[in-house]
Amino acid sequence: MGVPIGGGIGIVTTQDNTGGTLSPAGYFGDILDTALQKAWSTYHPKLEEQLTQLLRTPDLFAKGFSLYDTHVSISSDLAYTIDRTDTDDVVISVTTGTNRIETHSTQPTAAGKWADPAVVITFALSVSYVLDIPPLTAPVSTTGFSHARILAPDVEPDNLIADFAFLLNDIFEWFSGTDAIAEVEKLVAAMDFASILNDALAPLNAKLTELADQGYWFLDVLVDQLDGHSGSLHAQSFTGFSGAPADQLGIVLKVWGFDRSGVIEGEVHWPAALGAPGLPISAQLVDLSRATSMVLNSAHVAAPPAATAPAAVTLTADMTPAQQAAVPRLTAGVRSPADEGAVGKAMAALSTDERLHAVAELRRGAASRFFSTLGTAVATRLIDEIAHGRSDFVVEVTTPVSPGPGMFAVDRVVGRMSGLWAADDETTMRRRYRVVDVATDVPLTVRARLADGQEWHGSVAQVAAEPDGWQGSVTVHRMPEKSKKRLIDELPNLRLNASAQRAVAGALRGQESALNPQPLPPKSVQLSRLLQFAKPDAAASPAAKVTVSAPHVDTRRLDAVRDQISHLVRKRQNPSGDGVVENIDFVLAEYHPPVIH
């Protein structure tokens, strides 16, 4: 759906990411707005020109109807939303105000030019770009065009005789269908928005690089109020950014260093043929951009009079001016259906003036209007999803705590999921996770399950997660300072090492496994020293395969390698580690209820 935001980005720091104070580290007011306005002002005249040429294609909507005297006006009024996609990308969507097309069309009759239809088309345009935000503190960038949408098209007659009423429907269907979207995406994809946006992000990236050098190694993306008026940011004390606009949602980049709490990492995987999790259709949220666009567009259209069926008139070339004037014209156009979702119903309950005022506030990212329109529960959940990424699985870490002497111990949650990453391929679905704020030096029970509200869609009705490669309890020991420093030194190689670690483990099982670096949670790097004895051939591609029988493997050290990573190829009993315990994996299988005899 997307959360509406203003054009600024703030950076906050925290020492331990355990709920302490968040300190403002930099506010870049209107950095997105300035960049996007510059890109839009550069390219939208070209978009108008190319769209005009497209609409002049002969017989574009119906045979015998070709447009001429076409004038395209693309709005310079922009609003922004941020969203997470199914592949866990952060997407920035730019939605225009109302765009307008005025045009005439030829018609295949004996009537003169006076009978040529004239129509007015209004619509909003949404263009989305992927914003690459790495899990480790590093420069952010726009990696390119994602998709475009045509929102809430309306087609109104200007000089349209009744015999050509079908033309309105044909034009509406074209603008509402995939053909128009595909053509617009071709036009937008050819425009180099990314370079303009990335140039504008340079001051922000310089600050992120500076903070990474200071030991703030990890990066989370949040959305919240930037003025600090609420006094907190995701339950952490926050004073706000000086100069941030009041009552406006914006992007916050939270950077933090390695804390003394434990960390558990691993993955949940299953065969793709088993299915996948998903929300029930009834739980899907309406599109905020579509709802606000419909309100904006409707303000440009007068209420239609009562519809009457016009009498058919035969058109001839020798009709007198009086006869031509008497030919019935249509007065009602074809409009997008009313929005019956939560936002649409909330808008419908407002007066016309208040409705336009509400849309204006939503488009600029007004926090109070966003919460009042969607309700606190829904709005909070959307904002939390931006911070936490994927939310289809939950990994819970608990430890038994006794309420008092002689009382049975109760499992207490002692960890918090900070992220869930998708890493699917054609045969296997994977969710890689990180749980932080984990209690140290106590026995931990780790479980994985579907998140609340998720349903399993696939070849089986229910699934259950079982430990894969380990069993028993997990213990995270406090990381010694020496080990912590070694981890910091190795941070730049963490992504590759995490994939390589699994690749070598697969190789020792007698399998070939491709190295395919993914945006993974940070992993410990003991294996990086082992991999120096099994380097890929120089001529191989970055996705080269590692095979233990290959000639480049130092066989004199192979036994040592096997011994040191043998815990990866057999079940570990009660796994433990300093600071970070890795490879606490789960495999999903069909759930069979226990049978009680």
Coordinates of C-alpha atoms in Angstrom, one line a residue:
M1 CA 0.0 0.0 0.0
G2 CA 2.7 2.5 0.9
V3 CA 3.1 5.0 3.7
P4 CA 3.0 8.7 2.7
I5 CA 6.1 10.7 3.5
G6 CA 7.6 14.1 3.1
G7 CA 10.8 14.8 1.2
G8 CA 13.3 14.7 4.0
I9 CA 15.5 12.0 5.4
G10 CA 17.0 11.9 9.0
I11 CA 19.7 9.8 10.5
V12 CA 19.7 8.7 14.2
T13 CA 22.3 6.8 16.1
T14 CA 22.1 4.5 19.1
Q15 CA 24.8 2.7 21.0
D16 CA 23.1 -0.7 21.7
N17 CA 19.8 -0.8 19.8
T18 CA 18.1 -2.1 23.0
G19 CA 15.6 0.7 23.6
G20 CA 17.9 3.5 24.7
T21 CA 18.0 7.1 23.5
L22 CA 18.2 7.8 19.8
S23 CA 20.5 10.8 19.0
P24 CA 19.9 12.9 15.9
A25 CA 23.0 12.6 13.7
G26 CA 21.9 14.5 10.6
Y27 CA 18.7 15.8 8.9
F28 CA 18.6 16.3 5.2
G29 CA 15.5 18.4 4.7
D30 CA 13.7 17.9 1.3
I31 CA 16.6 15.9 -0.1
L32 CA 14.2 13.5 -1.8
D33 CA 11.8 16.2 -2.8
T34 CA 14.5 18.4 -4.4
A35 CA 15.9 15.4 -6.3
L36 CA 12.6 14.1 -7.5
Q37 CA 11.4 17.6 -8.5
K38 CA 14.6 18.2 -10.4
A39 CA 14.3 14.8 -12.2
W40 CA 10.6 15.4 -12.9
S41 CA 11.1 18.9 -14.3
T42 CA 13.8 17.6 -16.5
Y43 CA 11.9 14.7 -18.0
H44 CA 8.2 15.4 -17.8
P45 CA 8.1 17.7 -20.9
K46 CA 9.7 14.8 -22.8
L47 CA 7.1 12.5 -21.3
E48 CA 4.3 14.8 -22.5
E49 CA 5.8 14.9 -26.0
Q50 CA 6.2 11.1 -26.3
L51 CA 2.8 10.4 -24.9
T52 CA 1.3 12.8 -27.4
Q53 CA 3.0 10.9 -30.2
L54 CA 1.8 7.6 -28.8
L55 CA -1.9 8.8 -28.7
R56 CA -1.7 9.9 -32.3
T57 CA -1.2 6.2 -33.4
P58 CA -3.9 5.5 -36.0
D59 CA -6.8 3.4 -34.8
L60 CA -5.3 3.3 -31.3
F61 CA -8.7 2.8 -29.5
A62 CA -11.1 1.7 -32.3
K63 CA -11.0 1.3 -36.1
G64 CA -11.6 4.6 -37.9
F65 CA -10.9 6.7 -34.8
S66 CA -7.5 8.5 -34.8
L67 CA -6.7 11.3 -32.4
Y68 CA -5.6 14.8 -33.5
D69 CA -5.2 18.2 -31.9
T70 CA -3.9 16.3 -28.8
H71 CA -2.7 18.3 -25.9
V72 CA -1.1 16.5 -23.0
S73 CA -0.4 18.2 -19.6
I74 CA 1.5 16.2 -17.0
S75 CA 1.2 17.6 -13.5
S76 CA 4.2 18.9 -11.6
D77 CA 2.5 18.3 -8.3
L78 CA 4.2 15.3 -6.7
A79 CA 3.6 13.2 -3.6
Y80 CA 5.7 10.3 -2.2
T81 CA 5.1 7.0 -0.5
I82 CA 7.5 4.3 0.8
D83 CA 6.8 0.6 0.7
R84 CA 8.4 -2.8 1.1
T85 CA 7.8 -5.2 -1.8
D86 CA 7.4 -9.0 -1.6
T87 CA 11.1 -9.3 -2.4
D88 CA 11.9 -7.0 0.5
D89 CA 13.0 -4.1 -1.6
V90 CA 12.3 -0.6 -0.3
V91 CA 10.3 1.2 -3.0
I92 CA 9.8 5.0 -3.3
S93 CA 6.7 5.8 -5.4
V94 CA 6.1 9.2 -6.9
T95 CA 2.5 10.1 -7.6
T96 CA 1.5 13.1 -9.7
G97 CA -1.5 15.3 -9.3
T98 CA -4.2 15.2 -11.9
N99 CA -2.9 14.9 -15.5
R100 CA -5.1 16.1 -18.4
I101 CA -5.4 15.2 -22.1
E102 CA -7.6 17.2 -24.4
T103 CA -8.0 15.7 -27.9
H104 CA -10.2 15.3 -31.0
S105 CA -10.8 12.1 -33.0
T106 CA -11.7 11.4 -36.6
Q107 CA -14.8 9.3 -37.1
P108 CA -15.7 6.8 -39.9
T109 CA -19.0 8.4 -41.1
A110 CA -20.1 10.6 -43.9
A111 CA -20.6 13.5 -41.5
G112 CA -18.2 16.4 -41.6
K113 CA -15.5 17.4 -39.2
W114 CA -18.2 19.0 -37.0
A115 CA -19.1 15.5 -35.9
D116 CA -15.5 14.5 -34.8
P117 CA -15.6 13.5 -31.1
A118 CA -13.8 15.6 -28.6
V119 CA -12.9 14.1 -25.2
V120 CA -11.0 15.1 -22.0
I121 CA -9.0 12.4 -20.2
T122 CA -7.8 12.9 -16.6
F123 CA -5.7 10.5 -14.7
A124 CA -2.9 10.3 -12.1
L125 CA 0.5 8.7 -12.8
S126 CA 2.5 6.7 -10.2
V127 CA 6.2 5.9 -10.9
S128 CA 8.1 3.7 -8.5
Y129 CA 11.9 3.2 -8.0
V130 CA 13.8 0.8 -5.8
L131 CA 15.8 2.4 -3.0
D132 CA 18.7 0.0 -2.1
I133 CA 19.2 0.2 1.7
P134 CA 21.8 -2.3 2.8
P135 CA 21.6 -4.1 6.2
L136 CA 25.2 -2.8 6.9
T137 CA 25.8 0.9 7.1
A138 CA 26.8 1.9 3.6
P139 CA 25.7 4.4 0.9
V140 CA 22.0 4.1 -0.2
S141 CA 21.2 4.4 -3.8
T142 CA 18.4 4.3 -6.3
T143 CA 18.9 1.1 -8.4
G144 CA 16.5 2.0 -11.1
F145 CA 12.9 2.1 -12.3
S146 CA 10.5 -0.5 -10.8
H147 CA 7.1 0.0 -12.3
A148 CA 4.5 2.6 -13.3
R149 CA 0.7 2.8 -12.8
I150 CA -2.1 4.8 -14.3
L151 CA -4.4 5.7 -11.5
A152 CA -8.2 6.6 -11.5
P153 CA -8.6 7.5 -15.2
D154 CA -11.7 9.4 -16.2
V155 CA -13.0 10.1 -19.8
E156 CA -15.3 13.0 -20.3
P157 CA -17.1 14.0 -23.6
D158 CA -16.6 17.5 -24.9
N159 CA -18.2 17.1 -28.3
L160 CA -19.4 13.5 -28.6
I161 CA -22.6 12.6 -30.4
A162 CA -24.6 9.7 -29.1
D163 CA -23.7 7.3 -31.9
F164 CA -20.1 7.3 -30.8
A165 CA -20.8 6.6 -27.1
F166 CA -18.8 3.3 -27.3
L167 CA -15.6 5.4 -27.9
L168 CA -15.6 6.6 -24.2
N169 CA -15.6 3.0 -23.1
D170 CA -12.8 2.0 -25.5
I171 CA -10.6 4.9 -24.3
F172 CA -11.3 4.1 -20.7
E173 CA -10.5 0.4 -21.1
W174 CA -7.2 1.3 -22.9
F175 CA -6.1 3.6 -20.1
S176 CA -7.2 1.1 -17.4
G177 CA -5.6 -1.9 -19.0
T178 CA -2.1 -3.3 -19.4
D179 CA -1.4 -1.8 -22.8
A180 CA -1.3 1.7 -21.5
I181 CA 0.8 0.8 -18.5
A182 CA 3.2 -1.1 -20.7
E183 CA 3.6 1.9 -23.0
V184 CA 4.1 4.4 -20.1
E185 CA 6.6 2.1 -18.5
K186 CA 8.6 2.0 -21.7
L187 CA 8.7 5.8 -21.8
V188 CA 9.6 6.2 -18.1
A189 CA 12.2 3.4 -18.1
A190 CA 14.1 5.2 -20.8
M191 CA 14.5 8.3 -18.6
D192 CA 17.6 8.4 -16.4
F193 CA 16.0 9.3 -13.1
A194 CA 18.4 7.2 -11.1
S195 CA 21.5 9.2 -11.8
I196 CA 19.8 12.5 -10.7
L197 CA 18.5 10.9 -7.5
N198 CA 21.9 9.3 -6.6
D199 CA 23.7 12.6 -7.2
A200 CA 21.3 14.3 -4.8
L201 CA 21.9 11.6 -2.1
A202 CA 25.7 12.3 -2.0
P203 CA 25.6 14.4 1.2
L204 CA 23.5 11.7 3.0
N205 CA 25.8 9.0 1.9
A206 CA 28.9 10.9 3.0
K207 CA 27.3 11.1 6.5
L208 CA 26.6 7.3 6.5
T209 CA 30.2 6.6 5.5
E210 CA 31.4 8.8 8.3
L211 CA 29.2 7.0 10.9
A212 CA 30.3 3.5 9.6
D213 CA 33.9 4.5 10.2
Q214 CA 32.9 5.4 13.8
G215 CA 31.6 1.9 14.5
Y216 CA 27.9 2.3 13.6
W217 CA 27.9 -0.8 11.5
F218 CA 24.2 -1.8 11.1
L219 CA 21.4 0.1 9.4
D220 CA 17.6 -0.1 9.7
V221 CA 15.1 2.0 7.8
L222 CA 12.1 3.4 9.7
V223 CA 9.2 5.8 9.0
D224 CA 8.0 8.1 11.7
Q225 CA 7.5 11.8 12.7
L226 CA 10.8 13.7 12.4
D227 CA 10.0 16.6 14.6
G228 CA 10.2 14.5 17.8
H229 CA 6.8 15.9 18.9
S230 CA 5.7 12.4 20.2
G231 CA 8.8 12.2 22.2
S232 CA 9.7 8.7 20.9
L233 CA 10.7 6.9 17.8
H234 CA 9.6 3.3 17.7
A235 CA 9.4 3.3 21.5
Q236 CA 12.9 4.8 21.9
S237 CA 13.4 8.3 23.4
F238 CA 13.9 10.8 20.6
T239 CA 14.2 14.6 20.7
G240 CA 13.6 15.2 17.0
F241 CA 15.5 17.0 14.3
S242 CA 15.9 20.7 14.4
G243 CA 14.2 22.2 11.4
A244 CA 12.1 19.2 10.6
P245 CA 8.5 20.1 9.6
A246 CA 5.8 19.5 12.2
D247 CA 3.3 16.7 11.9
Q248 CA 5.0 15.0 8.9
L249 CA 6.1 11.4 8.4
G250 CA 9.5 10.9 6.9
I251 CA 12.3 8.4 6.4
V252 CA 14.6 7.7 9.3
L253 CA 17.8 5.7 8.9
K254 CA 18.8 4.2 12.3
V255 CA 22.5 3.2 12.6
W256 CA 23.8 1.3 15.5
G257 CA 26.8 -0.6 16.7
F258 CA 27.3 -4.1 18.0
D259 CA 25.8 -4.3 21.4
R260 CA 26.3 -6.7 24.4
S261 CA 23.1 -8.5 23.8
G262 CA 23.1 -11.8 22.0
V263 CA 22.3 -12.4 18.4
I264 CA 20.8 -15.5 16.8
E265 CA 20.8 -16.0 13.0
G266 CA 19.6 -18.6 10.6
E267 CA 17.0 -19.4 8.0
V268 CA 13.7 -21.1 7.5
H269 CA 13.6 -23.1 4.3
W270 CA 11.2 -25.4 2.4
P271 CA 10.7 -26.9 -1.0
A272 CA 9.0 -24.4 -3.3
A273 CA 6.4 -27.1 -4.3
L274 CA 5.1 -27.0 -0.7
G275 CA 3.6 -23.6 -1.2
A276 CA 4.1 -20.2 0.4
P277 CA 2.6 -18.1 3.2
G278 CA 0.3 -15.1 2.5
L279 CA -2.4 -12.9 4.0
P280 CA -6.0 -13.8 3.2
I281 CA -7.5 -11.7 0.5
S282 CA -9.8 -10.0 3.0
A283 CA -6.8 -8.7 4.9
Q284 CA -5.2 -6.9 2.0
L285 CA -5.2 -3.2 2.4
V286 CA -6.5 -0.7 -0.2
D287 CA -4.2 1.4 -2.2
L288 CA -3.8 4.9 -0.6
S289 CA -2.5 6.4 -3.8
R290 CA -5.4 5.2 -5.8
A291 CA -8.0 6.5 -3.3
T292 CA -6.4 10.0 -3.1
S293 CA -6.1 10.2 -6.9
M294 CA -9.8 9.4 -7.3
V295 CA -10.7 12.2 -5.0
L296 CA -8.4 14.6 -6.8
N297 CA -9.7 13.6 -10.2
S298 CA -13.4 13.8 -9.2
A299 CA -12.9 17.4 -8.2
H300 CA -12.2 18.2 -11.9
V301 CA -15.4 16.6 -13.1
A302 CA -18.9 18.2 -12.7
A303 CA -21.7 16.0 -11.3
P304 CA -23.5 14.5 -14.3
P305 CA -27.1 15.3 -15.0
A306 CA -29.8 12.6 -14.9
A307 CA -29.0 10.2 -17.8
T308 CA -31.6 9.9 -20.6
A309 CA -31.3 7.7 -23.6
P310 CA -30.8 9.9 -26.7
A311 CA -32.7 9.1 -29.8
A312 CA -30.6 7.7 -32.7
V313 CA -30.0 10.1 -35.5
T314 CA -28.7 9.2 -38.9
L315 CA -25.7 11.4 -39.8
T316 CA -25.4 12.7 -43.3
A317 CA -23.0 15.1 -45.0
D318 CA -25.7 17.5 -46.1
M319 CA -27.2 18.3 -42.7
T320 CA -28.0 21.9 -42.0
P321 CA -26.3 23.7 -39.1
A322 CA -29.6 23.6 -37.2
Q323 CA -29.8 19.8 -37.8
Q324 CA -26.2 19.4 -36.7
A325 CA -26.9 21.3 -33.5
A326 CA -29.9 19.1 -32.8
V327 CA -27.9 15.9 -32.8
P328 CA -27.9 14.6 -29.2
R329 CA -24.5 14.8 -27.3
L330 CA -23.5 12.8 -24.3
T331 CA -23.0 14.6 -21.0
A332 CA -21.9 11.7 -18.8
G333 CA -18.5 10.1 -19.0
V334 CA -17.0 6.8 -17.9
R335 CA -15.4 7.0 -14.5
S336 CA -13.4 4.6 -12.2
P337 CA -15.7 2.7 -9.8
A338 CA -16.0 4.0 -6.3
D339 CA -13.4 2.9 -3.8
E340 CA -15.1 0.6 -1.3
G341 CA -12.0 0.0 0.9
A342 CA -11.1 1.6 4.2
V343 CA -9.6 4.8 2.8
G344 CA -12.4 5.2 0.2
K345 CA -15.1 4.8 2.9
A346 CA -13.4 7.2 5.2
M347 CA -13.1 9.8 2.4
A348 CA -16.8 9.3 1.4
A349 CA -17.9 10.2 4.9
L350 CA -16.3 13.7 4.6
S351 CA -17.7 16.8 3.0
T352 CA -16.4 17.7 -0.4
D353 CA -14.2 20.5 0.9
E354 CA -12.9 18.4 3.8
R355 CA -12.2 15.5 1.5
L356 CA -9.9 17.6 -0.7
H357 CA -8.2 19.0 2.4
A358 CA -7.7 15.4 3.7
V359 CA -6.2 14.3 0.4
A360 CA -3.8 17.3 0.4
E361 CA -2.6 16.4 3.9
L362 CA -2.2 12.7 3.1
R363 CA -0.2 13.6 0.0
R364 CA 2.3 15.6 2.0
G365 CA 2.6 12.9 4.6
A366 CA 0.6 14.4 7.5
A367 CA 0.9 11.9 10.4
S368 CA -2.3 13.0 12.1
R369 CA -4.4 12.6 9.0
F370 CA -2.7 9.2 8.1
F371 CA -3.6 7.8 11.6
S372 CA -7.1 9.3 11.6
T373 CA -7.9 7.9 8.1
L374 CA -6.6 4.4 8.6
G375 CA -7.0 4.1 12.3
T376 CA -4.2 3.7 14.8
A377 CA -3.9 -0.1 14.6
V378 CA -3.6 -0.3 10.8
A379 CA -1.4 2.8 10.5
T380 CA 1.0 1.6 13.2
R381 CA 1.2 -1.9 11.5
L382 CA 2.1 -0.3 8.2
I383 CA 4.8 1.8 9.8
D384 CA 6.2 -1.2 11.7
E385 CA 6.4 -3.2 8.5
I386 CA 8.7 -0.6 7.0
A387 CA 11.0 -1.0 10.0
H388 CA 11.0 -4.8 10.2
G389 CA 10.8 -5.9 6.5
R390 CA 9.1 -9.1 5.8
S391 CA 6.6 -10.3 8.3
D392 CA 5.3 -13.7 7.1
F393 CA 7.4 -15.7 9.7
V394 CA 8.2 -15.3 13.4
V395 CA 11.2 -16.7 15.2
E396 CA 10.7 -16.7 18.9
V397 CA 13.5 -17.0 21.5
T398 CA 12.4 -17.8 25.1
T399 CA 14.0 -18.9 28.3
P400 CA 12.3 -20.3 31.4
V401 CA 11.9 -17.8 34.3
S402 CA 10.5 -18.8 37.6
P403 CA 7.9 -16.4 39.0
G404 CA 9.1 -17.2 42.6
P405 CA 10.4 -19.9 44.9
G406 CA 8.7 -23.3 44.4
M407 CA 6.7 -22.1 41.4
F408 CA 6.8 -23.6 37.9
A409 CA 9.0 -21.7 35.5
V410 CA 7.3 -19.7 32.7
D411 CA 8.8 -19.2 29.3
R412 CA 9.6 -15.5 28.7
V413 CA 10.5 -13.9 25.4
V414 CA 14.1 -12.7 25.5
G415 CA 14.8 -11.7 21.9
R416 CA 13.4 -9.5 19.2
M417 CA 13.4 -10.1 15.5
S418 CA 15.1 -7.3 13.7
G419 CA 14.7 -8.5 10.2
L420 CA 13.6 -11.2 7.8
W421 CA 15.2 -11.6 4.4
A422 CA 13.8 -13.5 1.4
A423 CA 16.3 -15.6 -0.6
D424 CA 14.2 -17.8 -2.9
D425 CA 15.1 -19.6 -6.0
E426 CA 13.2 -21.9 -8.4
T427 CA 13.3 -25.0 -6.1
T428 CA 13.7 -23.7 -2.5
M429 CA 12.1 -20.9 -0.6
R430 CA 14.1 -19.3 2.2
R431 CA 13.6 -16.7 4.9
R432 CA 16.8 -15.7 6.6
Y433 CA 16.4 -14.0 9.9
R434 CA 18.2 -12.2 12.7
V435 CA 17.0 -12.1 16.3
V436 CA 18.7 -9.4 18.5
D437 CA 18.5 -8.4 22.1
V438 CA 18.9 -12.0 23.1
A439 CA 19.7 -12.9 26.8
T440 CA 23.2 -14.2 27.2
D441 CA 24.5 -17.2 29.2
V442 CA 21.1 -18.8 29.7
P443 CA 19.6 -21.8 27.9
L444 CA 17.3 -20.6 25.1
T445 CA 14.5 -22.3 23.2
V446 CA 14.2 -21.1 19.6
R447 CA 11.0 -21.8 17.6
A448 CA 9.8 -20.7 14.2
R449 CA 6.2 -20.3 13.0
L450 CA 4.0 -18.5 10.6
A451 CA 3.2 -14.9 11.7
D452 CA -0.2 -14.1 13.1
G453 CA -2.7 -13.6 10.3
Q454 CA -0.7 -15.5 7.7
E455 CA -2.2 -18.5 6.0
W456 CA -0.5 -21.3 4.1
H457 CA -1.3 -21.5 0.4
G458 CA 0.0 -24.6 -1.3
S459 CA -0.1 -28.3 -1.7
V460 CA -0.7 -28.9 2.0
A461 CA -3.1 -27.4 4.5
Q462 CA -0.7 -26.7 7.4
V463 CA 3.1 -26.7 7.9
A464 CA 5.4 -27.0 10.9
A465 CA 9.0 -25.9 11.4
E466 CA 11.5 -28.3 12.8
P467 CA 15.2 -27.7 13.7
D468 CA 17.5 -28.5 10.8
G469 CA 21.1 -29.4 11.6
W470 CA 20.8 -28.8 15.4
Q471 CA 18.8 -29.8 18.4
G472 CA 18.4 -28.9 22.1
S473 CA 18.8 -25.4 23.5
V474 CA 20.9 -22.5 22.3
T475 CA 23.2 -20.5 24.4
V476 CA 24.7 -17.1 23.5
H477 CA 27.8 -16.1 25.5
R478 CA 28.8 -12.5 25.9
M479 CA 31.3 -11.7 23.2
P480 CA 34.9 -11.1 24.4
E481 CA 36.3 -7.7 23.3
K482 CA 39.0 -9.4 21.2
S483 CA 36.4 -11.4 19.2
K484 CA 34.2 -8.3 18.8
K485 CA 37.1 -6.4 17.3
R486 CA 37.9 -9.3 14.9
L487 CA 34.2 -9.2 13.8
I488 CA 34.4 -5.5 13.2
D489 CA 37.5 -5.9 11.1
E490 CA 35.8 -8.5 8.9
L491 CA 32.5 -6.6 8.4
P492 CA 33.1 -5.7 4.7
N493 CA 33.2 -9.4 3.8
L494 CA 30.2 -10.6 5.8
R495 CA 27.8 -11.0 2.9
L496 CA 30.1 -13.2 0.8
N497 CA 31.2 -15.2 3.8
A498 CA 27.7 -16.0 4.8
S499 CA 26.9 -17.5 1.4
A500 CA 30.4 -19.2 1.2
Q501 CA 29.9 -20.8 4.5
R502 CA 26.8 -22.6 3.3
A503 CA 28.4 -23.4 0.0
V504 CA 31.3 -25.2 1.6
A505 CA 29.0 -27.0 4.0
G506 CA 27.1 -28.3 0.9
A507 CA 30.3 -29.3 -0.8
L508 CA 31.3 -31.4 2.2
R509 CA 28.0 -33.2 1.9
G510 CA 29.1 -34.2 -1.7
Q511 CA 27.1 -31.5 -3.4
E512 CA 28.0 -28.6 -5.6
S513 CA 26.7 -25.3 -4.4
A514 CA 26.9 -22.0 -6.3
L515 CA 28.2 -18.9 -4.5
N516 CA 25.5 -16.3 -4.9
P517 CA 26.0 -13.4 -2.4
Q518 CA 22.7 -12.2 -1.0
P519 CA 21.8 -9.2 1.3
L520 CA 22.1 -11.4 4.4
P521 CA 22.2 -10.6 8.1
P522 CA 25.8 -10.2 9.3
K523 CA 27.5 -13.6 9.9
S524 CA 30.6 -14.5 11.9
V525 CA 33.6 -15.0 9.7
Q526 CA 35.6 -17.9 11.0
L527 CA 35.1 -19.7 7.7
S528 CA 36.7 -16.9 5.7
R529 CA 40.1 -18.1 6.9
L530 CA 39.3 -21.6 5.8
L531 CA 38.1 -20.6 2.3
Q532 CA 41.6 -19.3 1.5
F533 CA 42.5 -22.9 1.0
A534 CA 39.7 -23.5 -1.5
K535 CA 39.7 -20.5 -3.8
P536 CA 37.8 -20.6 -7.2
D537 CA 39.8 -20.6 -10.4
A538 CA 40.9 -17.2 -11.5
A539 CA 39.0 -17.5 -14.8
A540 CA 35.8 -18.4 -13.1
S541 CA 32.9 -16.0 -12.8
P542 CA 31.9 -14.4 -9.4
A543 CA 29.2 -17.2 -9.2
A544 CA 31.8 -19.9 -9.6
K545 CA 31.1 -23.3 -7.9
V546 CA 33.2 -24.6 -5.1
T547 CA 33.8 -28.4 -5.3
V548 CA 35.9 -30.1 -2.7
S549 CA 37.4 -32.5 -5.3
A550 CA 38.6 -29.6 -7.5
P551 CA 42.4 -29.5 -8.1
H552 CA 42.7 -26.0 -6.5
V553 CA 41.8 -27.4 -3.1
D554 CA 44.8 -27.9 -0.8
T555 CA 44.3 -31.5 0.2
R556 CA 46.9 -31.2 3.0
R557 CA 44.5 -28.9 4.8
L558 CA 41.2 -30.6 3.8
D559 CA 41.1 -32.7 6.9
A560 CA 41.5 -29.6 9.1
V561 CA 38.7 -27.9 7.1
R562 CA 36.4 -30.9 7.6
D563 CA 37.1 -30.9 11.4
Q564 CA 36.6 -27.2 11.9
I565 CA 33.3 -27.0 10.1
S566 CA 31.9 -30.5 10.8
H567 CA 29.2 -28.8 13.0
L568 CA 27.7 -27.6 9.7
V569 CA 27.1 -31.0 8.3
R570 CA 25.7 -32.9 11.3
K571 CA 23.3 -32.0 14.0
R572 CA 24.8 -29.9 16.7
Q573 CA 23.8 -30.6 20.3
N574 CA 22.9 -27.5 22.3
P575 CA 24.8 -25.1 20.0
S576 CA 26.4 -22.0 21.5
G577 CA 28.7 -19.2 20.5
D578 CA 30.2 -15.9 21.6
G579 CA 28.0 -13.0 20.7
V580 CA 26.4 -14.5 17.6
V581 CA 25.1 -18.0 17.2
E582 CA 24.6 -18.8 13.5
N583 CA 22.9 -21.5 11.4
I584 CA 20.0 -22.0 13.7
D585 CA 18.0 -23.2 10.8
F586 CA 14.5 -24.7 10.4
V587 CA 12.9 -26.7 7.7
L588 CA 9.2 -26.7 7.0
A589 CA 7.2 -29.9 6.4
E590 CA 3.6 -30.8 6.3
Y591 CA 2.0 -30.8 9.8
H592 CA 0.4 -34.0 11.0
P593 CA -1.6 -33.6 14.2
P594 CA -0.6 -36.0 16.9
V595 CA -2.8 -39.1 17.2
I596 CA -3.8 -39.9 20.8
H597 CA -4.6 -43.6 21.4

